[in-house]
Amino acid sequence: MSQQPPEGVNFGVQQFGGQSQVANQAVGPGARAVAGHVSFQSLTADQRTLIDDRLTLVERLLDEHRAALPDQTAPRAELRRLREELTDPAPEPGVVHRALTRLTAFAEPIAPLAAAITALTEAIPSL
């Protein structure tokens, strides 16, 4: 027989300030967290415009700094994969995250390109 907590005890989570992205979470005696389908929230027109602008900037910087990239084809392929995934009505967060991680690694030696990919990452919600 399990002991019941005293009445009025709150097993909730408190957060003050900052940004929080929480996956499955269970709090309190007997609580269970069950995974469901994970997806992005729908993008607003403003978010989509910002993301498209940042994708275009990354593409332009890939062209401008092509000679400094150790691999000229893989970053373009990754950007194309990311763009395709983001046009899907229900983009898969894992695919988006992996593409951004790879692009970040490719861009590391080139500061303007790295900054543009960081800005792109920040523009994409729910990562």
Short mmCIF file of N, CA and C in Angstrom, two decimals:
data_model
loop_
_atom_site.label_atom_id
_atom_site.label_comp_id
_atom_site.label_asym_id
_atom_site.label_seq_id
_atom_site.Cartn_x
_atom_site.Cartn_y
_atom_site.Cartn_z
N MET A 1 0.85 -1.18 0.00
CA MET A 1 0.00 0.00 0.00
C MET A 1 0.90 1.24 0.00
N SER A 2 0.70 2.10 -1.00
CA SER A 2 1.53 3.30 -1.08
C SER A 2 0.92 4.40 -0.22
N GLN A 3 1.82 5.20 0.30
CA GLN A 3 1.40 6.30 1.15
C GLN A 3 1.04 7.49 0.28
N GLN A 4 -0.09 8.10 0.54
CA GLN A 4 -0.52 9.27 -0.20
C GLN A 4 0.19 10.52 0.32
N PRO A 5 0.57 11.42 -0.57
CA PRO A 5 1.21 12.65 -0.10
C PRO A 5 0.20 13.52 0.64
N PRO A 6 0.70 14.37 1.51
CA PRO A 6 -0.21 15.27 2.22
C PRO A 6 -1.00 16.14 1.24
N GLU A 7 -2.22 16.46 1.59
CA GLU A 7 -3.06 17.29 0.72
C GLU A 7 -2.40 18.65 0.49
N GLY A 8 -2.51 19.13 -0.71
CA GLY A 8 -1.94 20.44 -1.03
C GLY A 8 -0.50 20.38 -1.53
N VAL A 9 0.11 19.16 -1.54
CA VAL A 9 1.47 19.05 -2.03
C VAL A 9 1.43 19.15 -3.56
N ASN A 10 2.25 20.02 -4.10
CA ASN A 10 2.29 20.23 -5.54
C ASN A 10 3.55 19.60 -6.09
N PHE A 11 3.40 18.65 -7.00
CA PHE A 11 4.54 18.00 -7.62
C PHE A 11 4.85 18.61 -8.99
N GLY A 12 4.34 19.79 -9.25
CA GLY A 12 4.53 20.45 -10.54
C GLY A 12 5.95 20.94 -10.74
N VAL A 13 6.17 21.51 -11.89
CA VAL A 13 7.47 22.04 -12.26
C VAL A 13 7.37 23.56 -12.31
N GLN A 14 8.37 24.22 -11.75
CA GLN A 14 8.40 25.67 -11.80
C GLN A 14 9.60 26.12 -12.61
N GLN A 15 9.40 27.15 -13.40
CA GLN A 15 10.50 27.73 -14.17
C GLN A 15 10.33 29.23 -14.11
N PHE A 16 11.45 29.90 -13.92
CA PHE A 16 11.43 31.34 -13.88
C PHE A 16 12.36 31.88 -14.96
N GLY A 17 11.78 32.52 -15.97
CA GLY A 17 12.59 33.11 -17.04
C GLY A 17 13.10 32.09 -18.02
N GLY A 18 13.72 32.59 -19.07
CA GLY A 18 14.34 31.73 -20.06
C GLY A 18 13.34 31.07 -20.99
N GLN A 19 13.83 30.15 -21.76
CA GLN A 19 13.01 29.42 -22.72
C GLN A 19 13.06 27.95 -22.34
N SER A 20 11.94 27.28 -22.49
CA SER A 20 11.89 25.87 -22.11
C SER A 20 11.29 25.05 -23.22
N GLN A 21 11.93 23.93 -23.52
CA GLN A 21 11.37 22.97 -24.45
C GLN A 21 11.37 21.64 -23.72
N VAL A 22 10.20 21.15 -23.42
CA VAL A 22 10.06 19.96 -22.59
C VAL A 22 9.50 18.81 -23.41
N ALA A 23 10.15 17.69 -23.32
CA ALA A 23 9.63 16.49 -23.96
C ALA A 23 8.74 15.78 -22.96
N ASN A 24 8.71 14.46 -22.99
CA ASN A 24 7.88 13.72 -22.05
C ASN A 24 8.31 14.03 -20.63
N GLN A 25 7.33 14.20 -19.78
CA GLN A 25 7.63 14.56 -18.41
C GLN A 25 6.53 14.00 -17.50
N ALA A 26 6.94 13.38 -16.43
CA ALA A 26 5.99 12.86 -15.45
C ALA A 26 6.44 13.32 -14.07
N VAL A 27 5.49 13.81 -13.30
CA VAL A 27 5.83 14.37 -12.00
C VAL A 27 4.87 13.82 -10.96
N GLY A 28 5.40 13.37 -9.85
CA GLY A 28 4.56 12.94 -8.75
C GLY A 28 4.40 11.43 -8.68
N PRO A 29 3.85 10.97 -7.57
CA PRO A 29 3.68 9.54 -7.35
C PRO A 29 2.80 8.90 -8.41
N GLY A 30 3.29 7.82 -9.01
CA GLY A 30 2.51 7.07 -9.98
C GLY A 30 2.40 7.72 -11.35
N ALA A 31 3.05 8.86 -11.55
CA ALA A 31 2.95 9.55 -12.83
C ALA A 31 3.70 8.79 -13.91
N ARG A 32 3.19 8.84 -15.14
CA ARG A 32 3.84 8.18 -16.28
C ARG A 32 3.89 9.16 -17.44
N ALA A 33 4.98 9.13 -18.17
CA ALA A 33 5.09 9.93 -19.39
C ALA A 33 5.04 8.97 -20.58
N VAL A 34 4.19 9.27 -21.53
CA VAL A 34 4.01 8.42 -22.69
C VAL A 34 4.35 9.23 -23.93
N ALA A 35 5.19 8.66 -24.79
CA ALA A 35 5.60 9.36 -26.01
C ALA A 35 4.53 9.23 -27.08
N GLY A 36 4.27 10.34 -27.72
CA GLY A 36 3.38 10.36 -28.87
C GLY A 36 4.17 10.83 -30.07
N HIS A 37 3.50 11.16 -31.14
CA HIS A 37 4.16 11.67 -32.33
C HIS A 37 4.67 13.08 -32.05
N VAL A 38 5.92 13.34 -32.39
CA VAL A 38 6.53 14.65 -32.17
C VAL A 38 6.59 15.36 -33.51
N SER A 39 6.12 16.59 -33.55
CA SER A 39 6.18 17.35 -34.79
C SER A 39 6.28 18.83 -34.48
N PHE A 40 6.52 19.61 -35.52
CA PHE A 40 6.58 21.05 -35.37
C PHE A 40 5.18 21.62 -35.29
N GLN A 41 5.09 22.77 -34.66
CA GLN A 41 3.85 23.53 -34.77
C GLN A 41 3.84 24.13 -36.17
N SER A 42 2.69 24.50 -36.65
CA SER A 42 2.61 25.12 -37.98
C SER A 42 3.36 26.44 -37.98
N LEU A 43 4.06 26.68 -39.06
CA LEU A 43 4.80 27.93 -39.18
C LEU A 43 3.86 29.04 -39.63
N THR A 44 4.04 30.22 -39.05
CA THR A 44 3.28 31.37 -39.51
C THR A 44 3.89 31.88 -40.80
N ALA A 45 3.19 32.73 -41.50
CA ALA A 45 3.71 33.31 -42.75
C ALA A 45 4.99 34.09 -42.47
N ASP A 46 5.02 34.82 -41.36
CA ASP A 46 6.23 35.60 -41.01
C ASP A 46 7.41 34.67 -40.72
N GLN A 47 7.17 33.58 -39.99
CA GLN A 47 8.24 32.63 -39.71
C GLN A 47 8.76 32.00 -41.00
N ARG A 48 7.85 31.62 -41.88
CA ARG A 48 8.25 31.00 -43.15
C ARG A 48 9.08 31.98 -43.98
N THR A 49 8.68 33.25 -44.02
CA THR A 49 9.43 34.26 -44.76
C THR A 49 10.83 34.43 -44.18
N LEU A 50 10.92 34.51 -42.87
CA LEU A 50 12.22 34.65 -42.21
C LEU A 50 13.11 33.44 -42.50
N ILE A 51 12.56 32.25 -42.40
CA ILE A 51 13.33 31.03 -42.67
C ILE A 51 13.78 31.01 -44.13
N ASP A 52 12.89 31.34 -45.05
CA ASP A 52 13.26 31.36 -46.47
C ASP A 52 14.37 32.36 -46.73
N ASP A 53 14.28 33.54 -46.12
CA ASP A 53 15.33 34.56 -46.28
C ASP A 53 16.67 34.04 -45.76
N ARG A 54 16.64 33.35 -44.64
CA ARG A 54 17.89 32.84 -44.06
C ARG A 54 18.44 31.66 -44.85
N LEU A 55 17.57 30.83 -45.41
CA LEU A 55 18.03 29.75 -46.29
C LEU A 55 18.72 30.34 -47.53
N THR A 56 18.14 31.39 -48.07
CA THR A 56 18.71 32.06 -49.25
C THR A 56 20.07 32.66 -48.92
N LEU A 57 20.19 33.26 -47.73
CA LEU A 57 21.47 33.83 -47.29
C LEU A 57 22.53 32.73 -47.16
N VAL A 58 22.19 31.62 -46.55
CA VAL A 58 23.13 30.52 -46.40
C VAL A 58 23.56 30.03 -47.78
N GLU A 59 22.61 29.91 -48.69
CA GLU A 59 22.93 29.46 -50.05
C GLU A 59 23.91 30.43 -50.74
N ARG A 60 23.66 31.71 -50.59
CA ARG A 60 24.55 32.72 -51.19
C ARG A 60 25.95 32.65 -50.58
N LEU A 61 26.01 32.49 -49.25
CA LEU A 61 27.31 32.41 -48.59
C LEU A 61 28.06 31.13 -48.94
N LEU A 62 27.34 30.05 -49.17
CA LEU A 62 27.99 28.83 -49.64
C LEU A 62 28.67 29.07 -50.99
N ASP A 63 28.00 29.83 -51.86
CA ASP A 63 28.60 30.17 -53.15
C ASP A 63 29.82 31.07 -52.98
N GLU A 64 29.68 32.10 -52.15
CA GLU A 64 30.76 33.08 -51.96
C GLU A 64 32.00 32.46 -51.33
N HIS A 65 31.83 31.50 -50.46
CA HIS A 65 32.95 30.91 -49.72
C HIS A 65 33.26 29.48 -50.16
N ARG A 66 32.83 29.13 -51.35
CA ARG A 66 33.02 27.78 -51.86
C ARG A 66 34.47 27.31 -51.76
N ALA A 67 35.41 28.19 -52.11
CA ALA A 67 36.84 27.82 -52.13
C ALA A 67 37.36 27.49 -50.73
N ALA A 68 36.76 28.06 -49.70
CA ALA A 68 37.22 27.83 -48.32
C ALA A 68 36.63 26.56 -47.71
N LEU A 69 35.65 25.99 -48.37
CA LEU A 69 35.01 24.78 -47.84
C LEU A 69 35.80 23.54 -48.26
N PRO A 70 36.11 22.67 -47.32
CA PRO A 70 36.82 21.44 -47.65
C PRO A 70 36.01 20.55 -48.60
N ASP A 71 34.69 20.59 -48.47
CA ASP A 71 33.80 19.79 -49.32
C ASP A 71 32.76 20.74 -49.90
N GLN A 72 32.76 20.91 -51.21
CA GLN A 72 31.86 21.88 -51.82
C GLN A 72 30.46 21.32 -52.12
N THR A 73 30.32 20.01 -52.22
CA THR A 73 29.02 19.44 -52.60
C THR A 73 28.15 19.04 -51.41
N ALA A 74 28.74 18.52 -50.36
CA ALA A 74 27.94 18.04 -49.22
C ALA A 74 27.13 19.15 -48.54
N PRO A 75 27.70 20.35 -48.31
CA PRO A 75 26.89 21.39 -47.67
C PRO A 75 25.67 21.77 -48.51
N ARG A 76 25.84 21.82 -49.83
CA ARG A 76 24.69 22.14 -50.72
C ARG A 76 23.63 21.05 -50.65
N ALA A 77 24.07 19.80 -50.63
CA ALA A 77 23.11 18.69 -50.53
C ALA A 77 22.36 18.75 -49.20
N GLU A 78 23.06 19.08 -48.14
CA GLU A 78 22.43 19.18 -46.82
C GLU A 78 21.43 20.34 -46.78
N LEU A 79 21.81 21.46 -47.38
CA LEU A 79 20.90 22.62 -47.43
C LEU A 79 19.65 22.27 -48.25
N ARG A 80 19.83 21.57 -49.35
CA ARG A 80 18.70 21.15 -50.18
C ARG A 80 17.78 20.21 -49.38
N ARG A 81 18.37 19.28 -48.64
CA ARG A 81 17.58 18.36 -47.80
C ARG A 81 16.79 19.13 -46.74
N LEU A 82 17.45 20.12 -46.12
CA LEU A 82 16.79 20.92 -45.10
C LEU A 82 15.63 21.71 -45.71
N ARG A 83 15.89 22.35 -46.85
CA ARG A 83 14.85 23.15 -47.50
C ARG A 83 13.64 22.27 -47.85
N GLU A 84 13.89 21.08 -48.38
CA GLU A 84 12.81 20.15 -48.72
C GLU A 84 12.02 19.75 -47.48
N GLU A 85 12.72 19.45 -46.41
CA GLU A 85 12.04 19.02 -45.18
C GLU A 85 11.18 20.16 -44.62
N LEU A 86 11.69 21.37 -44.70
CA LEU A 86 10.94 22.50 -44.15
C LEU A 86 9.73 22.88 -45.01
N THR A 87 9.68 22.44 -46.26
CA THR A 87 8.49 22.70 -47.08
C THR A 87 7.42 21.65 -46.84
N ASP A 88 7.77 20.55 -46.17
CA ASP A 88 6.80 19.52 -45.83
C ASP A 88 5.81 20.10 -44.82
N PRO A 89 4.52 19.79 -44.95
CA PRO A 89 3.53 20.30 -43.98
C PRO A 89 3.81 19.85 -42.54
N ALA A 90 4.46 18.69 -42.39
CA ALA A 90 4.80 18.19 -41.05
C ALA A 90 6.26 17.77 -41.04
N PRO A 91 7.18 18.74 -40.99
CA PRO A 91 8.60 18.38 -41.02
C PRO A 91 8.99 17.54 -39.80
N GLU A 92 9.91 16.61 -40.02
CA GLU A 92 10.39 15.76 -38.94
C GLU A 92 11.49 16.49 -38.18
N PRO A 93 11.32 16.72 -36.89
CA PRO A 93 12.33 17.44 -36.11
C PRO A 93 13.71 16.80 -36.18
N GLY A 94 13.80 15.48 -36.17
CA GLY A 94 15.09 14.81 -36.23
C GLY A 94 15.84 15.10 -37.51
N VAL A 95 15.12 15.10 -38.63
CA VAL A 95 15.74 15.38 -39.93
C VAL A 95 16.25 16.82 -39.96
N VAL A 96 15.43 17.74 -39.48
CA VAL A 96 15.82 19.16 -39.44
C VAL A 96 17.03 19.35 -38.54
N HIS A 97 16.99 18.75 -37.38
CA HIS A 97 18.10 18.90 -36.43
C HIS A 97 19.41 18.34 -37.00
N ARG A 98 19.35 17.16 -37.60
CA ARG A 98 20.57 16.57 -38.17
C ARG A 98 21.12 17.42 -39.31
N ALA A 99 20.24 17.95 -40.15
CA ALA A 99 20.70 18.80 -41.26
C ALA A 99 21.37 20.07 -40.72
N LEU A 100 20.78 20.68 -39.72
CA LEU A 100 21.37 21.89 -39.13
C LEU A 100 22.71 21.58 -38.45
N THR A 101 22.79 20.43 -37.80
CA THR A 101 24.05 20.04 -37.15
C THR A 101 25.14 19.84 -38.18
N ARG A 102 24.82 19.18 -39.28
CA ARG A 102 25.82 18.97 -40.34
C ARG A 102 26.22 20.29 -40.99
N LEU A 103 25.25 21.15 -41.27
CA LEU A 103 25.58 22.45 -41.86
C LEU A 103 26.47 23.27 -40.93
N THR A 104 26.19 23.21 -39.64
CA THR A 104 27.02 23.92 -38.66
C THR A 104 28.45 23.42 -38.71
N ALA A 105 28.63 22.12 -38.80
CA ALA A 105 29.99 21.55 -38.87
C ALA A 105 30.70 21.97 -40.15
N PHE A 106 29.99 21.96 -41.27
CA PHE A 106 30.60 22.38 -42.54
C PHE A 106 31.03 23.85 -42.48
N ALA A 107 30.22 24.67 -41.83
CA ALA A 107 30.43 26.13 -41.83
C ALA A 107 31.45 26.60 -40.80
N GLU A 108 31.83 25.74 -39.90
CA GLU A 108 32.67 26.13 -38.77
C GLU A 108 33.88 27.00 -39.14
N PRO A 109 34.62 26.68 -40.21
CA PRO A 109 35.80 27.50 -40.49
C PRO A 109 35.50 28.86 -41.13
N ILE A 110 34.23 29.12 -41.44
CA ILE A 110 33.87 30.35 -42.16
C ILE A 110 32.88 31.13 -41.31
N ALA A 111 33.36 32.16 -40.63
CA ALA A 111 32.55 32.90 -39.66
C ALA A 111 31.23 33.43 -40.22
N PRO A 112 31.20 34.09 -41.38
CA PRO A 112 29.91 34.60 -41.86
C PRO A 112 28.90 33.48 -42.14
N LEU A 113 29.38 32.38 -42.68
CA LEU A 113 28.50 31.25 -42.96
C LEU A 113 28.01 30.62 -41.65
N ALA A 114 28.89 30.47 -40.69
CA ALA A 114 28.51 29.93 -39.38
C ALA A 114 27.45 30.82 -38.71
N ALA A 115 27.63 32.14 -38.80
CA ALA A 115 26.67 33.07 -38.21
C ALA A 115 25.31 32.96 -38.91
N ALA A 116 25.33 32.80 -40.23
CA ALA A 116 24.07 32.68 -40.98
C ALA A 116 23.34 31.39 -40.61
N ILE A 117 24.07 30.31 -40.41
CA ILE A 117 23.43 29.05 -40.03
C ILE A 117 22.89 29.13 -38.61
N THR A 118 23.60 29.82 -37.74
CA THR A 118 23.08 30.04 -36.38
C THR A 118 21.77 30.83 -36.44
N ALA A 119 21.74 31.87 -37.26
CA ALA A 119 20.51 32.68 -37.40
C ALA A 119 19.38 31.84 -37.98
N LEU A 120 19.69 30.98 -38.93
CA LEU A 120 18.69 30.08 -39.51
C LEU A 120 18.15 29.14 -38.43
N THR A 121 19.03 28.57 -37.65
CA THR A 121 18.64 27.65 -36.58
C THR A 121 17.70 28.36 -35.60
N GLU A 122 18.03 29.58 -35.25
CA GLU A 122 17.21 30.35 -34.30
C GLU A 122 15.84 30.68 -34.88
N ALA A 123 15.73 30.76 -36.20
CA ALA A 123 14.46 31.11 -36.84
C ALA A 123 13.50 29.93 -36.90
N ILE A 124 14.03 28.72 -36.74
CA ILE A 124 13.18 27.52 -36.84
C ILE A 124 12.68 27.15 -35.45
N PRO A 125 11.35 27.19 -35.26
CA PRO A 125 10.80 26.90 -33.91
C PRO A 125 10.84 25.42 -33.56
N SER A 126 10.72 25.14 -32.29
CA SER A 126 10.52 23.79 -31.76
C SER A 126 11.65 22.82 -32.01
N LEU A 127 12.87 23.30 -31.89
CA LEU A 127 13.97 22.35 -32.04
C LEU A 127 14.42 21.88 -30.71
#
